[in-house]
PDB file of C-alpha atoms in Angstrom:
ATOM      1  CA  MET P   1      21.520   2.218   6.499  1.00 44.00           C
ATOM      2  CA  THR P   2      18.814   4.490   4.277  1.00 44.00           C
ATOM      3  CA  ALA P   3      20.979   5.127   1.740  1.00 47.00           C
ATOM      4  CA  MET P   4      20.054   2.596  -0.301  1.00 86.00           C
ATOM      5  CA  TYR P   5      16.371   3.769  -0.686  1.00 95.00           C
ATOM      6  CA  ASP P   6      16.382   6.237  -3.298  1.00 97.00           C
ATOM      7  CA  VAL P   7      12.582   8.621  -2.472  1.00 98.00           C
ATOM      8  CA  GLY P   8      11.342  10.553  -4.647  1.00 97.00           C
ATOM      9  CA  ASP P   9       8.534  12.520  -5.196  1.00 96.00           C
ATOM     10  CA  ILE P  10       5.097  12.209  -6.921  1.00 97.00           C
ATOM     11  CA  ALA P  11       2.187  13.809  -7.602  1.00 97.00           C
ATOM     12  CA  LEU P  12      -0.973  11.429  -7.145  1.00 96.00           C
ATOM     13  CA  THR P  13      -3.982  11.803  -8.712  1.00 97.00           C
ATOM     14  CA  ARG P  14      -7.321  10.033  -7.119  1.00 97.00           C
ATOM     15  CA  GLN P  15      -7.471   6.783  -7.709  1.00 97.00           C
ATOM     16  CA  PRO P  16     -10.810   4.980  -7.152  1.00 98.00           C
ATOM     17  CA  THR P  17      -9.922   1.478  -5.841  1.00 98.00           C
ATOM     18  CA  ALA P  18     -12.138  -1.542  -4.668  1.00 98.00           C
ATOM     19  CA  VAL P  19     -11.243  -2.723  -1.263  1.00 98.00           C
ATOM     20  CA  MET P  20     -11.692  -4.632   2.558  1.00 98.00           C
ATOM     21  CA  ARG P  21     -10.713  -3.230   5.483  1.00 97.00           C
ATOM     22  CA  GLY P  22     -10.426  -4.853   9.085  1.00 96.00           C
ATOM     23  CA  GLU P  23      -8.483  -3.929  12.300  1.00 96.00           C
ATOM     24  CA  MET P  24      -6.633  -6.453  13.398  1.00 96.00           C
ATOM     25  CA  ALA P  25      -3.607  -7.280  15.479  1.00 93.00           C
ATOM     26  CA  MET P  26       0.080  -6.385  13.221  1.00 87.00           C
ATOM     27  CA  GLY P  27       0.927 -10.890  12.954  1.00 88.00           C
ATOM     28  CA  ASP P  28      -2.687 -11.449  11.464  1.00 93.00           C
ATOM     29  CA  VAL P  29      -1.869  -8.926   8.589  1.00 92.00           C
ATOM     30  CA  GLY P  30      -0.510 -11.426   6.409  1.00 88.00           C
ATOM     31  CA  PRO P  31      -3.109 -14.377   6.397  1.00 91.00           C
ATOM     32  CA  TRP P  32      -5.851 -11.549   6.134  1.00 95.00           C
ATOM     33  CA  LEU P  33      -4.509  -9.972   2.872  1.00 94.00           C
ATOM     34  CA  ALA P  34      -4.240 -12.634   0.715  1.00 91.00           C
ATOM     35  CA  ASP P  35      -8.219 -13.847   1.632  1.00 95.00           C
ATOM     36  CA  CYS P  36      -8.287 -10.259   1.063  1.00 97.00           C
ATOM     37  CA  TYR P  37      -6.972  -9.975  -2.341  1.00 97.00           C
ATOM     38  CA  ARG P  38      -8.838 -13.210  -3.590  1.00 96.00           C
ATOM     39  CA  THR P  39     -12.194 -12.024  -2.300  1.00 98.00           C
ATOM     40  CA  VAL P  40     -11.551  -8.536  -4.249  1.00 98.00           C
ATOM     41  CA  HIS P  41      -9.922  -9.854  -7.237  1.00 97.00           C
ATOM     42  CA  ASN P  42     -13.387 -12.499  -7.159  1.00 97.00           C
ATOM     43  CA  TYR P  43     -15.449  -9.884  -6.679  1.00 98.00           C
ATOM     44  CA  LEU P  44     -13.868  -7.961  -9.799  1.00 98.00           C
ATOM     45  CA  ARG P  45     -14.450 -10.820 -11.814  1.00 97.00           C
ATOM     46  CA  SER P  46     -17.662 -11.326 -11.265  1.00 97.00           C
ATOM     47  CA  VAL P  47     -18.630  -7.517 -12.193  1.00 97.00           C
ATOM     48  CA  GLY P  48     -16.219  -7.769 -15.596  1.00 96.00           C
ATOM     49  CA  VAL P  49     -13.987  -5.051 -13.501  1.00 96.00           C
ATOM     50  CA  ASP P  50     -10.339  -5.157 -14.475  1.00 94.00           C
ATOM     51  CA  PRO P  51      -7.699  -4.033 -11.812  1.00 97.00           C
ATOM     52  CA  VAL P  52      -4.983  -1.242 -13.239  1.00 97.00           C
ATOM     53  CA  GLY P  53      -2.837  -1.864 -10.607  1.00 97.00           C
ATOM     54  CA  PRO P  54      -0.991  -4.236  -8.540  1.00 97.00           C
ATOM     55  CA  PRO P  55      -2.775  -5.064  -4.949  1.00 98.00           C
ATOM     56  CA  PHE P  56      -2.476  -1.955  -2.720  1.00 98.00           C
ATOM     57  CA  ALA P  57      -2.392  -2.316   1.661  1.00 97.00           C
ATOM     58  CA  ARG P  58      -3.397   1.098   2.985  1.00 96.00           C
ATOM     59  CA  LEU P  59      -2.319   1.488   6.385  1.00 90.00           C
ATOM     60  CA  THR P  60      -3.169   2.628   9.980  1.00 90.00           C
ATOM     61  CA  LEU P  61      -1.525   1.882  13.478  1.00 86.00           C
ATOM     62  CA  LEU P  62      -3.293   2.249  16.384  1.00 89.00           C
ATOM     63  CA  ALA P  63      -2.260   1.326  19.951  1.00 87.00           C
ATOM     64  CA  GLY P  64      -1.942  -2.251  19.592  1.00 86.00           C
ATOM     65  CA  ALA P  65      -3.610  -2.818  16.348  1.00 93.00           C
ATOM     66  CA  VAL P  66      -3.441  -2.013  12.653  1.00 92.00           C
ATOM     67  CA  VAL P  67      -6.980  -1.067  10.297  1.00 95.00           C
ATOM     68  CA  VAL P  68      -6.020  -2.160   7.204  1.00 96.00           C
ATOM     69  CA  GLU P  69      -8.206  -0.690   3.420  1.00 97.00           C
ATOM     70  CA  ALA P  70      -6.436  -3.195   1.054  1.00 98.00           C
ATOM     71  CA  GLY P  71      -7.713  -4.706  -2.439  1.00 98.00           C
ATOM     72  CA  PHE P  72      -6.701  -3.543  -5.924  1.00 98.00           C
ATOM     73  CA  PRO P  73      -6.921   0.256  -7.681  1.00 98.00           C
ATOM     74  CA  CYS P  74      -9.509  -0.001 -10.382  1.00 97.00           C
ATOM     75  CA  ALA P  75     -10.267   1.916 -13.814  1.00 94.00           C
ATOM     76  CA  ARG P  76     -13.823   3.203 -12.546  1.00 95.00           C
ATOM     77  CA  GLU P  77     -15.641   3.484  -8.767  1.00 96.00           C
ATOM     78  CA  ILE P  78     -17.846   0.006  -8.622  1.00 97.00           C
ATOM     79  CA  ASP P  79     -21.280  -0.490  -6.438  1.00 97.00           C
ATOM     80  CA  GLY P  80     -19.059  -3.811  -3.510  1.00 96.00           C
ATOM     81  CA  ASP P  81     -20.964  -6.399  -2.079  1.00 97.00           C
ATOM     82  CA  GLY P  82     -20.983  -5.641   1.381  1.00 94.00           C
ATOM     83  CA  ARG P  83     -17.534  -6.806   1.837  1.00 96.00           C
ATOM     84  CA  VAL P  84     -16.015  -5.685  -1.082  1.00 98.00           C
ATOM     85  CA  GLU P  85     -16.505  -1.764  -1.134  1.00 98.00           C
ATOM     86  CA  PRO P  86     -16.009   1.074  -3.298  1.00 98.00           C
ATOM     87  CA  SER P  87     -13.316   3.504  -1.751  1.00 98.00           C
ATOM     88  CA  ALA P  88      -9.857   5.065  -3.801  1.00 97.00           C
ATOM     89  CA  LEU P  89      -6.585   6.741  -3.089  1.00 97.00           C
ATOM     90  CA  PRO P  90      -6.118  10.290  -2.464  1.00 96.00           C
ATOM     91  CA  ALA P  91      -4.707  12.540  -4.768  1.00 97.00           C
ATOM     92  CA  GLY P  92      -1.728  15.180  -3.705  1.00 96.00           C
ATOM     93  CA  HIS P  93       1.938  14.679  -3.368  1.00 97.00           C
ATOM     94  CA  ALA P  94       3.567  11.604  -2.010  1.00 98.00           C
ATOM     95  CA  ALA P  95       7.146  10.054  -1.154  1.00 98.00           C
ATOM     96  CA  VAL P  96       7.697   7.183  -2.469  1.00 98.00           C
ATOM     97  CA  THR P  97      10.219   4.876  -2.252  1.00 98.00           C
ATOM     98  CA  THR P  98      11.424   0.760  -3.851  1.00 98.00           C
ATOM     99  CA  HIS P  99      11.667  -2.204  -1.087  1.00 97.00           C
ATOM    100  CA  MET P 100      13.329  -5.118  -2.168  1.00 96.00           C
ATOM    101  CA  GLY P 101      13.252  -8.098  -0.139  1.00 95.00           C
ATOM    102  CA  ARG P 102      11.287  -8.633   2.886  1.00 94.00           C
ATOM    103  CA  TYR P 103       7.947  -7.335   4.272  1.00 90.00           C
ATOM    104  CA  GLU P 104      10.038  -7.845   7.942  1.00 90.00           C
ATOM    105  CA  ASP P 105      12.640  -5.247   6.780  1.00 94.00           C
ATOM    106  CA  LEU P 106      10.317  -2.445   5.541  1.00 94.00           C
ATOM    107  CA  GLY P 107      10.577  -0.847   8.398  1.00 93.00           C
ATOM    108  CA  ILE P 108      13.962   0.451   6.346  1.00 96.00           C
ATOM    109  CA  ALA P 109      11.475   1.932   3.447  1.00 97.00           C
ATOM    110  CA  TYR P 110      10.051   3.696   5.714  1.00 96.00           C
ATOM    111  CA  GLU P 111      12.628   5.683   7.975  1.00 97.00           C
ATOM    112  CA  ALA P 112      14.137   6.538   4.217  1.00 97.00           C
ATOM    113  CA  ILE P 113      11.131   8.310   3.349  1.00 98.00           C
ATOM    114  CA  ARG P 114      10.607   9.879   6.966  1.00 97.00           C
ATOM    115  CA  THR P 115      14.512  10.966   6.787  1.00 97.00           C
ATOM    116  CA  TRP P 116      13.735  12.810   3.428  1.00 97.00           C
ATOM    117  CA  LEU P 117      10.373  14.406   4.446  1.00 98.00           C
ATOM    118  CA  LYS P 118      12.016  16.436   7.623  1.00 97.00           C
ATOM    119  CA  ALA P 119      14.929  17.238   5.117  1.00 97.00           C
ATOM    120  CA  ARG P 120      11.963  18.781   3.226  1.00 97.00           C
ATOM    121  CA  ARG P 121       9.856  20.555   5.816  1.00 97.00           C
ATOM    122  CA  TYR P 122       7.227  17.796   4.917  1.00 97.00           C
ATOM    123  CA  VAL P 123       5.479  16.129   7.489  1.00 97.00           C
ATOM    124  CA  GLU P 124       2.520  12.869   6.290  1.00 96.00           C
ATOM    125  CA  ALA P 125      -1.188  13.738   5.287  1.00 95.00           C
ATOM    126  CA  GLY P 126      -2.969  10.531   5.973  1.00 88.00           C
ATOM    127  CA  PRO P 127      -2.100   7.545   5.775  1.00 92.00           C
ATOM    128  CA  HIS P 128       0.215   5.955   3.708  1.00 94.00           C
ATOM    129  CA  TRP P 129       0.161   2.340   1.924  1.00 97.00           C
ATOM    130  CA  GLU P 130       2.481  -0.623   0.467  1.00 97.00           C
ATOM    131  CA  VAL P 131       2.082  -2.092  -2.661  1.00 98.00           C
ATOM    132  CA  TYR P 132       2.903  -5.361  -3.739  1.00 97.00           C
ATOM    133  CA  PHE P 133       4.261  -6.373  -7.143  1.00 97.00           C
ATOM    134  CA  THR P 134       5.881  -9.593  -6.291  1.00 95.00           C
ATOM    135  CA  ASP P 135       3.507 -12.592  -4.884  1.00 90.00           C
ATOM    136  CA  PRO P 136       4.901 -13.948  -2.342  1.00 88.00           C
ATOM    137  CA  GLN P 137       3.572 -17.429  -3.329  1.00 86.00           C
ATOM    138  CA  ALA P 138       4.909 -17.325  -6.967  1.00 91.00           C
ATOM    139  CA  GLU P 139       8.098 -16.095  -5.912  1.00 94.00           C
ATOM    140  CA  PRO P 140       9.355 -17.565  -3.078  1.00 93.00           C
ATOM    141  CA  ASP P 141      12.883 -16.008  -2.834  1.00 95.00           C
ATOM    142  CA  PRO P 142      11.963 -12.591  -0.646  1.00 94.00           C
ATOM    143  CA  ASP P 143      15.472 -10.768  -2.128  1.00 94.00           C
ATOM    144  CA  HIS P 144      13.143 -10.546  -5.272  1.00 95.00           C
ATOM    145  CA  TRP P 145      10.365  -9.475  -3.519  1.00 96.00           C
ATOM    146  CA  ARG P 146       9.379  -5.810  -5.176  1.00 97.00           C
ATOM    147  CA  THR P 147       7.257  -3.449  -2.434  1.00 97.00           C
ATOM    148  CA  ASP P 148       7.494   0.341  -3.191  1.00 98.00           C
ATOM    149  CA  VAL P 149       6.151   2.210  -0.204  1.00 98.00           C
ATOM    150  CA  VAL P 150       3.932   5.238  -0.725  1.00 98.00           C
ATOM    151  CA  MET P 151       3.113   8.224   2.353  1.00 98.00           C
ATOM    152  CA  PRO P 152       1.213  11.432   1.631  1.00 97.00           C
ATOM    153  CA  TYR P 153       2.817  14.997   2.736  1.00 98.00           C
ATOM    154  CA  ARG P 154       2.329  18.379   3.209  1.00 96.00           C
ATOM    155  CA  PRO P 155       4.199  20.977   3.834  1.00 92.00           C
ATOM    156  CA  ALA P 156       4.837  21.388   8.027  1.00 90.00           C
ATOM    157  CA  ALA P 157       2.632  24.269   9.614  1.00 80.00           C
TER     158      ALA P 157
END
């Protein structure tokens, strides 16, 4: 099933972001993200900063929960307002693949990346993130939803 995913290697530069953070059950992530993106976008508009890319969600899985940091990449650091906070996506090497389809099927993209990493003797290095190029409100057909999965890595010890 992983053959349909083309996994690439990219060199990331540090990217300032404006985010909100939360810890929740996996089933609560979708509705939380919709509110998060609206809140962060409104904050950025209020301080005269435009996003420089699509929304993302950086995920850390815990036992029974997920920690989410989500928002937008920005051209410069922001101050934040207590709810919206400054952050950054890290510099370094990452494996990336594009998933077309339902969010519930993203596990297949992760499997493709992990297979790619293992074949090259790399291991995950820090939280991965998903970049959402399609707004499900504007495009209701999940077959057209594009999500990139980005997974930082390092050589195995």
